[in-house]
Amino acid sequence: MNLQLRPALVSFLGLSVLTGLAYPLALTGLARTFFPHQAGGSLLRMDGKVIGSTLIGQAFTDPRDFWGRPSATSPGPYNAAASGASNLAPSSPALAEAVAARIAVLRAADPAAKGPVPVDLVTASGSGLDPDISPAAAIFQVPRVAKTRGLDEARVRELVARHIEGPQFGVLGEPRVNVLALNRDLDAMR
Amino acid sequence: MSHAWTQNILFLLLLLALAPPLGAFMAKVLEGERTFLHPVLGSLERGLLRLMGVQPDQEMGWAAYGWSITLLKLLGLGAVFLLMRTQAWLPLNPEHLGNVPADLSLNTAVSFATNTNWQAYAGETALSYLTQMLGLTVQNFLSAATGLAVLAALVRGIQRRSASGLGNAWVDVVRSVVYILLPLSFVFALVLVSQGVIQTLAPYVHTASGQVLALGPAASQVAIKMLGTNGGGFFGANAAHPFENSTPLSNFLQTLAILLIPAALCLTFGRMVKDRRQGWALLAGMTLMFVGALAVCTHAEVSGNPVLTRLGASQVASREPGLEQPGGNMEGKELRFGPGPSALWATATTAASSGSTNAALDSFTPLGGLVPLWLIQLGEVVFGGVGSGLYGMLMFALVAVFIGGLMVGRTPEYLGKKVEAFEMKMASLAILLPCAAVLLGTAASVLVPSAVASMSNPGPHGFSQVLYAWSSAANNNGSAFGGLAANTRFYDLGLATAMLLGRFGVIWPVLALAGSLVRKKHTPEGPGTLPTHTPLFVGVLVGVVLLVGALTFIPALALGPVAEQLALR
């Protein structure tokens, strides 16, 4: 058995250096060279300051903004330093209460809104950092946003349409609207 | 055809198309033949082996082989434990994260050394960049490589006649890393970065509005985490996190990466035993079970949660231009993926021993959550972990030929090797030890008040959380019904024990069995031999897997997900 001690130690050290240092460091170098924007977190800058990442959602609560999906991160929503889901069971009374409360808030913010609420707008995402909502969830909020901002509904609707990103290659994933990008363009509208 | 099934079918086609070439390549590597990578990486392999003082043709018996693998795992376990306990004083810790408590460090070290990657912590709040790289990334490679090595030893046991050696563990591990896992991970990681998966050593970013963006060298770890069926997330939210799984394409490729090597290994097996039909038969059996499980899970998740419909939420999928919505059970799911690809991932990650998740399994519908739970309990033999899935499935194949032999009253044989009492004992041990750990652990947990207190959901679902945790640990999966507060002394230590039992309690019987098979003479095929490449055998094999899984676990499943589904309206 002593015979195996040297190969065990050397292989562990050798493979550790190879896969734990050389590989990730080489990849970091290559990533920075070829995909610096993505490798660094797809950061958005304004006037030299980082204002967020296109991939990470933010907590929008102002009725003048489009709202993203509920987030279950703690201590507050959209905590990008502690991702996580609600982990509430489908049968959990806490889930039913939370969804009912969210629907009530949406209805209160826009009593004129018709039809059922798109489910993605009242359920927490897996990461708590979901940057997207469905096109239906964006359209649902158009009357509220247009009214509070004093904008023409048709123009806001048009802005939403411009922000719809289809499934990747036409097949993969869901059509979606990036909430941060949508709200930034909304702010630029007069 | 629904949108979810378009993606499911595309996935299956691509998986079955990629398996043959990769299977052939891995057969070459494990048999020591030259490949197109040898001119580039050959010197790396030779250098490592020379440093280790290992001759490539030095054969090992089953005990020496098992000891080598165990020794390598123990070293890894110790290294991860030490790194976690000292990370505060080590470099590459820009957030100045403190040392990790001992219970949690031990649980994590065991978890990564056994290819479980159960996570009782969240990466971004607990681990330094150095611990992620030098601790966890390394274990991701080594646990996959040791899985490949043990499989190679078992296959040699079947293929060689009247021999004693099963190959050399060090050579198998080094070749697996150098020619298979490292090149695949490198290319895959770069593709992931192009999609937005991060790879940086920079500290966390504080935005103008006060949001803190956790960063890190994620892509390099995510690539091997997926390819090696490890599944331990860089971040707490695992592959639901946009920095770990940024686009529908990165999601699709990562799902494919879960099953790629395990599927291809079936065909590697066929080539190594010089009868490719044997590999295709195993692959067919696995694919059949996978498609069945996928259909149930997809249907359950796309259908959604009846409670939310009653509250006034619309869960009906729509592709009406300008008004699209995914619908379905969206609690705990990311919008860019939707319920279909989330169900596909959940099925793949538990068919294999990955355990990574792109959605919160705890929030799946009861039926949708039953599928991953039961797939784990079957022993992760539907594709299964890298190496471990196929050696697990080969245990079931031995049981299948044994039962077939009993029916016709002849000594059963598999690929020309007589299957006798010793082989059946070892195969039964390998199959039953994890099952026992699951049921006994769950039973203990519902008797210990502090363990019951860890349940976060009321009713049958709380029981499902506990059953899931023990199933996941004892079968080295690592996924969880995440609401369970598992970072307690009871679960940290109990689950660590189950993980060790699930890994070594299978590896040792498998190697002992290989050591017994390798000595046997070849028995020529006779009229009473049950051919093991026919649809009939595939049927018997699938039947045996399902029967063992059903008989062992249906009572427990009835108390958890089945009861919850019946009560949900």
XYZ file of C-alpha atoms in Angstrom, chain A residues 27-45 55, chain B residues 190 193-202 215 243:
33
model
C -9.411 30.671 -19.119
C -9.677 33.976 -17.267
C -6.963 35.381 -19.528
C -8.587 34.115 -22.716
C -12.038 35.248 -21.613
C -10.750 38.736 -20.883
C -9.095 38.870 -24.301
C -11.967 37.596 -26.420
C -15.100 38.371 -24.396
C -14.145 41.125 -21.938
C -17.723 42.451 -21.608
C -19.335 39.067 -20.894
C -16.523 37.749 -18.692
C -16.777 40.796 -16.449
C -20.524 40.465 -15.854
C -22.093 42.327 -18.829
C -21.929 45.569 -16.852
C -23.848 48.674 -17.866
C -22.099 51.999 -17.341
C -28.162 39.993 -16.947
C -15.215 29.600 -23.532
C -18.370 32.992 -21.504
C -19.445 34.121 -24.972
C -23.042 33.763 -23.758
C -22.443 35.870 -20.651
C -21.281 33.377 -18.031
C -18.715 35.289 -16.001
C -15.018 34.478 -15.615
C -13.134 37.053 -13.608
C -11.017 37.451 -10.494
C -12.250 41.000 -9.906
C -18.614 37.867 -9.408
C -24.161 34.767 -14.293
